[in-house]
Amino acid sequence: MKKKILLTLFITGLLVVPAIPLGQSQAASQEALDKINKELAEIQRKKNAQRQQVKETEQNIAVVQKQIKDLNTELMQIDLRRNEVQEKLDQLEKQMDDTRLKAAQAQDELDEAADRVEKRDALLKTRVKSMYERGNISYWDVLLGASDFGDFLTRMEGLRLILEQDTRILEDNLRDKATIEQKKKEIDHQLTVYAGMYDEAEALKAELDKQYQRSVVVKAELDKQEKELEADLERSGQELLALTRAESEKYAERVRALSSSSGGYKGGKLALPIADGNFRFTSGFGVRKDPFTGRSAGHNGVDMAAPKGTTIMAAASGIVTYAGYYSGFGNTVMIKHNDELTTLYGHIREGGIKVSVGQQVAAGQKIAEVGSTGRSTGNHLHFTVYKNNVAVDPMPYLR
C-alpha cells in the first residue's frame, strides 16, 4: 500500500504539476503572485507535515508487525511446550497404569502369601490343639518317656524335625509378610511419585494453556492495532495525495498568471537536449527490440548516445517537477513547460543531476550529465515528451 501511494504521488507530482516559464510578464500582478506563493508555501508546509505523519504511521506499523511476529514465535514455542507436556502426561499415565497393574499383581501375591501364612498358622494351631488335648506334655516328657536309648534317639530326632518345621514356618511367615509388604510399599511409593509428577505436569500444562490464551488475546489486539494503523496510513496517504493535487493546481495557477503575456512559453518546437554533433540517435519512439529481452516492446521516447558526462540541457524553459532516481529510467529529471507539455530526461549518471525540484530553468540551461543508470546498456540520454500526460514521439518537437 505504501508503494501504491508513493507511485500515485510520483505520477501526480511529475505529470500534473505545471511549471513556471521564464521571461515572466511584467503585467502579472505581484500581489496576486505573492498570494499564490503564500498559499503554495502553506500547502507545502501541510504536505511536509503529512509526509511526517505517514512516516510515523509506517514506523508504528513496523513496530506492531514486529510485535506480532515475536508473538507468533512465542505462540509457536508455547504450543510446542504444550505438546511436550501432553506427551509427558501420556507417558506418566501409561507408567501409572503399568504400576497399578504391578500393584494388582503384588496384591495377588500378598493374598497368596496371606493364604500361606494362614495355612501355616492353622498347622501350628493344630499342633497346639493336639498337645492341649493330650495334656500339658513338655518336650522333656517326650524324651524321658523313651523305653530305651534307641527310642530316645528316635524321639529326639522327631522333636528336632518338629522344631525345625515350626521354626521354618515362623521364618517363612515373617519373610513372606516382610517381602510382600516391602514390595507393596515400593509400588505405593512409585504410584505416589507418578501421581505427584502427573499433578505437576497437569499444572504446567494448565499454566501453558493460560499463557497461550493470554498471547492469543494480545495478538488479536495487535492485529486490531495493525488494521487501524493501516487505515490511518491509507487516510494519510489520501490526504497527502490531495495536498499534492492542490500543490499541482497552485503551480498551474502560477503558470497561468505568469504566462498571460507574450513572453511566456507558448509551445512549438523544442531544443535538442544534447548539443548537435555531440550525440547520435540510437533508438526511436514506438515498437523496438528490447535490448535486454530481445523481444519487441514499446519505447516511449528516443535514445541519444553520448559519452558519459556529456551535458544535458533543458529542451525549453519550465520548472523542474522531479529530480531523482525513478525505476528503469535510473536518475531522472522532469520539466513541466506548460499545461500541455512535460519532458523527461533519463539514465543520468550518478551525481549528474544539476537541478532540484521547484527550480525554474531556461531553454538550453544545463540540467544534468549523460550516464547509464537504471535499465540501460550504455551511456545515453533517454528523452521523452509528454503531451497532456501521454508520451508522444519527440522528433516532431525537436528543432
Tab-separated table of C-alpha atoms in Angstrom:
chain	number	residue	atom	x	y	z
A	1	MET	CA	0.000	0.000	0.000
A	2	LYS	CA	2.924	2.328	0.751
A	3	LYS	CA	4.391	1.721	-2.714
A	4	LYS	CA	0.988	2.371	-4.273
A	5	ILE	CA	0.709	5.740	-2.509
A	6	LEU	CA	4.252	6.719	-3.453
A	7	LEU	CA	3.662	5.726	-7.094
A	8	THR	CA	0.437	7.729	-7.195
A	9	LEU	CA	2.199	10.712	-5.675
A	10	PHE	CA	5.042	10.335	-8.172
A	11	ILE	CA	2.718	10.273	-11.158
A	12	THR	CA	0.639	13.134	-9.803
A	13	GLY	CA	3.703	15.200	-8.941
A	14	LEU	CA	5.506	14.547	-12.221
A	15	LEU	CA	2.812	14.595	-14.834
A	16	VAL	CA	0.328	17.095	-13.446
A	17	VAL	CA	2.422	19.825	-11.796
A	18	PRO	CA	2.823	22.677	-14.289
A	19	ALA	CA	5.944	24.782	-14.354
A	20	ILE	CA	6.808	28.453	-14.309
A	21	PRO	CA	8.078	29.671	-17.658
A	22	LEU	CA	10.929	32.052	-17.775
A	23	GLY	CA	10.502	35.542	-19.177
A	24	GLN	CA	7.692	36.360	-16.748
A	25	SER	CA	5.275	39.059	-17.797
A	26	GLN	CA	5.750	42.375	-16.070
A	27	ALA	CA	1.982	42.683	-16.302
A	28	ALA	CA	1.477	39.832	-13.843
A	29	SER	CA	0.201	41.193	-10.597
A	30	GLN	CA	2.901	40.909	-7.939
A	31	GLU	CA	0.225	40.998	-5.304
A	32	ALA	CA	-1.554	38.034	-6.919
A	33	LEU	CA	1.730	36.152	-7.238
A	34	ASP	CA	2.583	36.829	-3.603
A	35	LYS	CA	-0.808	35.476	-2.602
A	36	ILE	CA	-0.302	32.348	-4.734
A	37	ASN	CA	3.194	31.832	-3.359
A	38	LYS	CA	1.938	32.200	0.209
A	39	GLU	CA	-0.837	29.678	-0.415
A	40	LEU	CA	1.642	27.357	-2.114
A	41	ALA	CA	4.016	27.605	0.856
A	42	GLU	CA	1.160	26.724	3.228
A	43	ILE	CA	0.204	23.721	1.104
A	44	GLN	CA	3.828	22.583	1.078
A	45	ARG	CA	4.032	23.019	4.860
A	46	LYS	CA	0.954	20.839	5.308
A	47	LYS	CA	2.347	18.380	2.781
A	48	ASN	CA	5.606	18.058	4.718
A	49	ALA	CA	3.663	17.597	7.953
A	50	GLN	CA	1.526	14.934	6.282
A	51	ARG	CA	4.657	13.185	4.996
A	52	GLN	CA	5.953	13.110	8.576
A	53	GLN	CA	2.614	11.688	9.725
A	54	VAL	CA	2.845	8.965	7.070
A	55	LYS	CA	6.408	8.188	8.143
A	56	GLU	CA	5.427	7.928	11.822
A	57	THR	CA	2.460	5.709	10.993
A	58	GLU	CA	4.697	3.450	8.915
A	59	GLN	CA	7.140	3.235	11.828
A	60	ASN	CA	4.280	2.361	14.210
A	61	ILE	CA	3.087	-0.314	11.798
A	62	ALA	CA	6.613	-1.732	11.650
A	63	VAL	CA	6.730	-1.868	15.478
A	64	VAL	CA	3.351	-3.606	15.707
A	65	GLN	CA	4.277	-6.037	12.941
A	66	LYS	CA	7.477	-6.937	14.798
A	67	GLN	CA	5.463	-7.471	17.977
A	68	ILE	CA	3.070	-9.700	16.063
A	69	LYS	CA	5.985	-11.643	14.603
A	70	ASP	CA	7.561	-12.077	18.063
A	71	LEU	CA	4.194	-13.091	19.486
A	72	ASN	CA	3.687	-15.664	16.742
A	73	THR	CA	7.082	-17.113	17.640
A	74	GLU	CA	6.077	-17.150	21.314
A	75	LEU	CA	2.782	-18.861	20.489
A	76	MET	CA	4.624	-21.494	18.485
A	77	GLN	CA	7.049	-22.107	21.366
A	78	ILE	CA	4.209	-22.346	23.892
A	79	ASP	CA	2.373	-24.766	21.622
A	80	LEU	CA	5.489	-26.924	21.332
A	81	ARG	CA	5.825	-26.924	25.140
A	82	ARG	CA	2.158	-27.857	25.469
A	83	ASN	CA	2.715	-30.787	23.126
A	84	GLU	CA	5.796	-31.864	25.083
A	85	VAL	CA	3.902	-31.680	28.380
A	86	GLN	CA	0.972	-33.605	26.893
A	87	GLU	CA	3.373	-36.318	25.728
A	88	LYS	CA	4.799	-36.417	29.261
A	89	LEU	CA	1.284	-36.703	30.698
A	90	ASP	CA	0.506	-39.562	28.323
A	91	GLN	CA	3.752	-41.298	29.307
A	92	LEU	CA	3.078	-40.799	33.034
A	93	GLU	CA	-0.448	-42.103	32.623
A	94	LYS	CA	0.920	-45.227	30.943
A	95	GLN	CA	3.516	-45.636	33.706
A	96	MET	CA	0.788	-45.243	36.314
A	97	ASP	CA	-1.355	-47.831	34.546
A	98	ASP	CA	1.632	-50.215	34.468
A	99	THR	CA	2.317	-49.527	38.142
A	100	ARG	CA	-1.337	-50.110	39.027
A	101	LEU	CA	-1.105	-53.426	37.203
A	102	LYS	CA	2.009	-54.279	39.220
A	103	ALA	CA	0.172	-53.190	42.368
A	104	ALA	CA	-2.688	-55.528	41.480
A	105	GLN	CA	-0.177	-58.339	40.900
A	106	ALA	CA	1.505	-57.525	44.204
A	107	GLN	CA	-1.894	-57.619	45.892
A	108	ASP	CA	-2.490	-61.070	44.405
A	109	GLU	CA	0.910	-62.189	45.671
A	110	LEU	CA	0.115	-60.676	49.042
A	111	ASP	CA	-3.167	-62.556	49.102
A	112	GLU	CA	-1.325	-65.767	48.209
A	113	ALA	CA	1.238	-65.086	50.934
A	114	ALA	CA	-1.556	-64.393	53.389
A	115	ASP	CA	-3.127	-67.688	52.408
A	116	ARG	CA	0.170	-69.473	53.022
A	117	VAL	CA	0.562	-67.757	56.363
A	118	GLU	CA	-2.979	-68.718	57.253
A	119	LYS	CA	-2.291	-72.371	56.370
A	120	ARG	CA	0.920	-72.343	58.363
A	121	ASP	CA	-0.880	-70.771	61.299
A	122	ALA	CA	-3.538	-73.441	61.012
A	123	LEU	CA	-0.836	-76.116	61.105
A	124	LEU	CA	0.705	-74.568	64.201
A	125	LYS	CA	-2.703	-74.226	65.827
A	126	THR	CA	-3.490	-77.874	65.056
A	127	ARG	CA	-0.287	-78.946	66.763
A	128	VAL	CA	-1.018	-76.752	69.759
A	129	LYS	CA	-4.565	-78.117	69.951
A	130	SER	CA	-3.309	-81.671	69.798
A	131	MET	CA	-0.851	-81.002	72.584
A	132	TYR	CA	-3.623	-79.380	74.607
A	133	GLU	CA	-5.961	-82.347	74.148
A	134	ARG	CA	-3.210	-84.758	75.227
A	135	GLY	CA	-2.371	-82.750	78.258
A	136	ASN	CA	0.493	-80.493	79.152
A	137	ILE	CA	3.288	-82.675	77.854
A	138	SER	CA	6.668	-80.968	77.544
A	139	TYR	CA	9.438	-81.891	75.175
A	140	TRP	CA	11.329	-83.316	78.185
A	141	ASP	CA	8.376	-85.594	78.992
A	142	VAL	CA	8.527	-86.925	75.480
A	143	LEU	CA	12.237	-87.596	75.713
A	144	LEU	CA	12.169	-89.064	79.203
A	145	GLY	CA	9.303	-91.326	78.293
A	146	ALA	CA	11.564	-93.274	75.925
A	147	SER	CA	11.715	-97.018	76.587
A	148	ASP	CA	15.362	-97.333	75.637
A	149	PHE	CA	18.227	-95.305	74.167
A	150	GLY	CA	17.203	-96.058	70.607
A	151	ASP	CA	13.668	-94.853	71.306
A	152	PHE	CA	15.218	-91.799	72.949
A	153	LEU	CA	17.186	-91.006	69.814
A	154	THR	CA	14.132	-91.540	67.646
A	155	ARG	CA	12.049	-89.247	69.822
A	156	MET	CA	14.780	-86.655	69.899
A	157	GLU	CA	15.032	-86.691	66.078
A	158	GLY	CA	11.282	-86.330	65.832
A	159	LEU	CA	11.290	-83.380	68.176
A	160	ARG	CA	14.148	-81.799	66.198
A	161	LEU	CA	12.170	-82.112	62.990
A	162	ILE	CA	9.103	-80.619	64.668
A	163	LEU	CA	11.132	-77.702	65.983
A	164	GLU	CA	12.769	-77.123	62.607
A	165	GLN	CA	9.392	-77.221	60.906
A	166	ASP	CA	7.879	-74.820	63.407
A	167	THR	CA	10.893	-72.519	63.085
A	168	ARG	CA	10.722	-72.679	59.260
A	169	ILE	CA	7.009	-71.936	59.350
A	170	LEU	CA	7.580	-68.895	61.507
A	171	GLU	CA	10.513	-67.727	59.377
A	172	ASP	CA	8.520	-68.230	56.155
A	173	ASN	CA	5.642	-66.281	57.632
A	174	LEU	CA	7.927	-63.424	58.591
A	175	ARG	CA	9.751	-63.466	55.248
A	176	ASP	CA	6.539	-63.582	53.189
A	177	LYS	CA	4.988	-60.767	55.125
A	178	ALA	CA	8.136	-58.604	55.009
A	179	THR	CA	8.754	-59.238	51.304
A	180	ILE	CA	5.203	-58.561	50.164
A	181	GLU	CA	4.771	-55.580	52.447
A	182	GLN	CA	8.057	-54.086	51.191
A	183	LYS	CA	7.066	-54.685	47.576
A	184	LYS	CA	3.649	-53.149	48.130
A	185	LYS	CA	5.248	-50.217	49.921
A	186	GLU	CA	7.620	-49.644	46.979
A	187	ILE	CA	4.751	-49.805	44.478
A	188	ASP	CA	2.620	-47.443	46.540
A	189	HIS	CA	5.575	-45.065	46.763
A	190	GLN	CA	6.084	-45.255	42.996
A	191	LEU	CA	2.422	-44.530	42.424
A	192	THR	CA	2.690	-41.557	44.769
A	193	VAL	CA	5.738	-40.282	42.834
A	194	TYR	CA	3.989	-40.698	39.486
A	195	ALA	CA	0.871	-39.041	40.813
A	196	GLY	CA	2.938	-36.081	42.003
A	197	MET	CA	4.699	-35.814	38.656
A	198	TYR	CA	1.355	-36.067	36.870
A	199	ASP	CA	-0.121	-33.289	39.012
A	200	GLU	CA	2.916	-31.087	38.307
A	201	ALA	CA	2.677	-31.760	34.570
A	202	GLU	CA	-1.044	-31.033	34.592
A	203	ALA	CA	-0.420	-27.774	36.465
A	204	LEU	CA	2.282	-26.829	33.956
A	205	LYS	CA	0.007	-27.608	31.027
A	206	ALA	CA	-2.794	-25.565	32.604
A	207	GLU	CA	-0.373	-22.631	33.010
A	208	LEU	CA	0.816	-23.015	29.407
A	209	ASP	CA	-2.803	-23.056	28.262
A	210	LYS	CA	-3.379	-19.805	30.146
A	211	GLN	CA	-0.238	-18.271	28.627
A	212	TYR	CA	-1.370	-19.347	25.167
A	213	GLN	CA	-4.820	-17.826	25.639
A	214	ARG	CA	-3.326	-14.592	27.010
A	215	SER	CA	-0.999	-14.410	23.999
A	216	VAL	CA	-3.907	-15.045	21.641
A	217	VAL	CA	-5.791	-12.137	23.223
A	218	VAL	CA	-2.736	-9.871	22.917
A	219	LYS	CA	-2.235	-10.945	19.295
A	220	ALA	CA	-5.861	-10.147	18.499
A	221	GLU	CA	-5.350	-6.674	19.971
A	222	LEU	CA	-2.149	-6.206	17.945
A	223	ASP	CA	-3.921	-7.359	14.780
A	224	LYS	CA	-6.614	-4.781	15.520
A	225	GLN	CA	-3.958	-2.085	16.035
A	226	GLU	CA	-2.276	-3.048	12.770
A	227	LYS	CA	-5.555	-2.739	10.853
A	228	GLU	CA	-6.278	0.624	12.466
A	229	LEU	CA	-2.777	1.865	11.634
A	230	GLU	CA	-3.121	0.596	8.065
A	231	ALA	CA	-6.394	2.508	7.823
A	232	ASP	CA	-4.666	5.606	9.246
A	233	LEU	CA	-1.886	5.182	6.704
A	234	GLU	CA	-4.422	4.913	3.893
A	235	ARG	CA	-6.186	8.081	5.090
A	236	SER	CA	-2.864	9.904	5.493
A	237	GLY	CA	-1.836	8.783	2.037
A	238	GLN	CA	-5.063	10.040	0.543
A	239	GLU	CA	-4.670	13.356	2.372
A	240	LEU	CA	-1.087	13.608	1.112
A	241	LEU	CA	-2.329	12.858	-2.390
A	242	ALA	CA	-4.977	15.570	-2.052
A	243	LEU	CA	-2.322	18.048	-0.897
A	244	THR	CA	-0.116	17.079	-3.845
A	245	ARG	CA	-3.010	17.719	-6.214
A	246	ALA	CA	-3.683	21.043	-4.504
A	247	GLU	CA	0.009	21.887	-4.898
A	248	SER	CA	-0.214	20.982	-8.587
A	249	GLU	CA	-3.265	23.183	-9.038
A	250	LYS	CA	-1.489	26.042	-7.285
A	251	TYR	CA	1.525	25.625	-9.584
A	252	ALA	CA	-0.877	25.676	-12.525
A	253	GLU	CA	-2.359	28.893	-11.164
A	254	ARG	CA	1.118	30.404	-11.045
A	255	VAL	CA	1.770	29.287	-14.620
A	256	ARG	CA	-1.440	30.862	-15.833
A	257	ALA	CA	-0.634	34.084	-14.013
A	258	LEU	CA	2.905	34.197	-15.367
A	259	SER	CA	2.183	33.054	-18.923
A	260	SER	CA	-0.538	35.625	-19.652
A	261	SER	CA	1.991	37.769	-21.522
A	262	SER	CA	3.678	37.015	-24.845
A	263	GLY	CA	6.966	36.477	-23.027
A	264	GLY	CA	5.925	33.056	-21.673
A	265	TYR	CA	6.475	29.700	-23.307
A	266	LYS	CA	3.772	29.141	-25.956
A	267	GLY	CA	4.649	25.615	-27.128
A	268	GLY	CA	6.062	24.730	-30.509
A	269	LYS	CA	9.425	23.141	-31.300
A	270	LEU	CA	11.782	22.013	-28.523
A	271	ALA	CA	15.536	22.480	-28.489
A	272	LEU	CA	17.869	19.479	-28.627
A	273	PRO	CA	18.653	18.280	-25.070
A	274	ILE	CA	22.228	17.476	-26.181
A	275	ALA	CA	24.198	19.817	-28.417
A	276	ASP	CA	24.146	18.917	-32.088
A	277	GLY	CA	27.233	16.873	-33.015
A	278	ASN	CA	27.727	15.510	-29.500
A	279	PHE	CA	25.334	12.551	-29.849
A	280	ARG	CA	23.733	10.099	-32.262
A	281	PHE	CA	20.192	8.737	-32.231
A	282	THR	CA	20.246	5.002	-31.402
A	283	SER	CA	16.607	4.202	-30.800
A	284	GLY	CA	13.371	5.872	-31.833
A	285	PHE	CA	9.860	6.167	-30.495
A	286	GLY	CA	7.467	3.217	-30.788
A	287	VAL	CA	7.962	-0.548	-31.030
A	288	ARG	CA	11.563	-1.761	-30.999
A	289	LYS	CA	13.600	-4.790	-29.942
A	290	ASP	CA	14.181	-4.669	-26.182
A	291	PRO	CA	17.987	-4.672	-25.590
A	292	PHE	CA	17.538	-6.869	-22.507
A	293	THR	CA	14.955	-9.451	-23.619
A	294	GLY	CA	15.373	-9.286	-27.399
A	295	ARG	CA	11.592	-9.153	-27.758
A	296	SER	CA	9.524	-6.436	-29.396
A	297	ALA	CA	8.439	-3.835	-26.865
A	298	GLY	CA	7.174	-0.274	-26.764
A	299	HIS	CA	9.648	2.603	-26.362
A	300	ASN	CA	8.126	5.877	-25.149
A	301	GLY	CA	10.955	8.180	-26.201
A	302	VAL	CA	14.171	8.474	-28.194
A	303	ASP	CA	17.668	7.408	-27.132
A	304	MET	CA	20.625	9.687	-27.788
A	305	ALA	CA	24.016	8.009	-27.313
A	306	ALA	CA	26.768	10.256	-25.956
A	307	PRO	CA	29.905	9.934	-23.824
A	308	LYS	CA	29.450	9.769	-20.091
A	309	GLY	CA	29.310	13.244	-18.566
A	310	THR	CA	28.029	14.960	-21.718
A	311	THR	CA	25.898	17.986	-20.830
A	312	ILE	CA	22.110	17.541	-20.908
A	313	MET	CA	20.130	20.774	-21.439
A	314	ALA	CA	16.511	21.751	-20.847
A	315	ALA	CA	14.604	21.445	-24.131
A	316	ALA	CA	12.560	24.522	-23.152
A	317	SER	CA	12.045	26.817	-20.188
A	318	GLY	CA	9.966	25.497	-17.344
A	319	ILE	CA	10.030	24.206	-13.796
A	320	VAL	CA	11.654	21.006	-12.508
A	321	THR	CA	8.983	18.677	-11.140
A	322	TYR	CA	11.198	15.656	-10.456
A	323	ALA	CA	14.906	15.148	-9.841
A	324	GLY	CA	15.916	11.752	-8.520
A	325	TYR	CA	16.008	8.028	-9.137
A	326	TYR	CA	12.992	6.522	-10.872
A	327	SER	CA	12.754	2.807	-11.661
A	328	GLY	CA	14.031	1.792	-15.125
A	329	PHE	CA	14.895	5.373	-16.073
A	330	GLY	CA	17.528	5.499	-13.331
A	331	ASN	CA	18.458	9.032	-12.315
A	332	THR	CA	15.780	11.201	-13.902
A	333	VAL	CA	14.793	14.862	-14.343
A	334	MET	CA	11.344	16.005	-15.434
A	335	ILE	CA	10.456	19.543	-16.506
A	336	LYS	CA	6.961	20.964	-16.897
A	337	HIS	CA	6.859	23.591	-19.642
A	338	ASN	CA	3.159	24.468	-19.657
A	339	ASP	CA	-0.246	22.910	-19.069
A	340	GLU	CA	0.324	20.642	-22.064
A	341	LEU	CA	3.989	19.645	-22.356
A	342	THR	CA	6.392	17.860	-19.993
A	343	THR	CA	9.821	16.445	-20.880
A	344	LEU	CA	11.719	13.587	-19.209
A	345	TYR	CA	15.500	13.040	-19.204
A	346	GLY	CA	16.622	9.563	-18.096
A	347	HIS	CA	19.730	7.425	-17.324
A	348	ILE	CA	21.628	10.416	-15.882
A	349	ARG	CA	24.969	9.439	-14.364
A	350	GLU	CA	25.448	9.138	-10.595
A	351	GLY	CA	25.840	12.663	-9.216
A	352	GLY	CA	24.899	14.050	-12.615
A	353	ILE	CA	21.626	15.782	-11.665
A	354	LYS	CA	22.315	19.526	-11.519
A	355	VAL	CA	18.840	20.882	-10.684
A	356	SER	CA	16.273	20.397	-7.928
A	357	VAL	CA	12.505	20.130	-7.713
A	358	GLY	CA	10.778	23.504	-7.996
A	359	GLN	CA	13.727	25.158	-9.715
A	360	GLN	CA	13.000	27.342	-12.743
A	361	VAL	CA	15.180	26.575	-15.750
A	362	ALA	CA	15.701	28.261	-19.106
A	363	ALA	CA	15.846	26.607	-22.508
A	364	GLY	CA	19.387	25.365	-23.099
A	365	GLN	CA	20.303	25.504	-19.396
A	366	LYS	CA	22.411	22.587	-18.147
A	367	ILE	CA	20.278	20.304	-16.030
A	368	ALA	CA	22.238	17.030	-15.951
A	369	GLU	CA	25.003	14.837	-17.434
A	370	VAL	CA	24.752	11.691	-19.558
A	371	GLY	CA	25.131	8.339	-17.796
A	372	SER	CA	23.851	4.774	-17.785
A	373	THR	CA	21.841	4.362	-14.588
A	374	GLY	CA	18.658	2.304	-14.404
A	375	ARG	CA	17.735	-0.152	-17.143
A	376	SER	CA	20.460	0.844	-19.557
A	377	THR	CA	23.069	-0.942	-21.690
A	378	GLY	CA	25.372	2.045	-22.214
A	379	ASN	CA	25.833	5.770	-21.796
A	380	HIS	CA	22.945	7.636	-23.429
A	381	LEU	CA	20.053	10.003	-22.777
A	382	HIS	CA	16.501	8.718	-22.874
A	383	PHE	CA	14.315	11.689	-23.869
A	384	THR	CA	10.510	11.572	-23.601
A	385	VAL	CA	7.904	14.211	-24.433
A	386	TYR	CA	4.547	14.023	-22.612
A	387	LYS	CA	1.627	15.817	-24.186
A	388	ASN	CA	-1.337	16.034	-21.829
A	389	ASN	CA	0.338	13.323	-19.727
A	390	VAL	CA	0.654	10.930	-22.692
A	391	ALA	CA	4.064	10.032	-24.170
A	392	VAL	CA	4.344	11.144	-27.813
A	393	ASP	CA	7.075	10.946	-30.438
A	394	PRO	CA	9.673	13.624	-29.537
A	395	MET	CA	11.059	14.004	-33.072
A	396	PRO	CA	8.380	16.416	-34.388
A	397	TYR	CA	9.099	18.672	-31.370
A	398	LEU	CA	12.894	18.816	-31.747
A	399	ARG	CA	14.471	21.582	-33.826
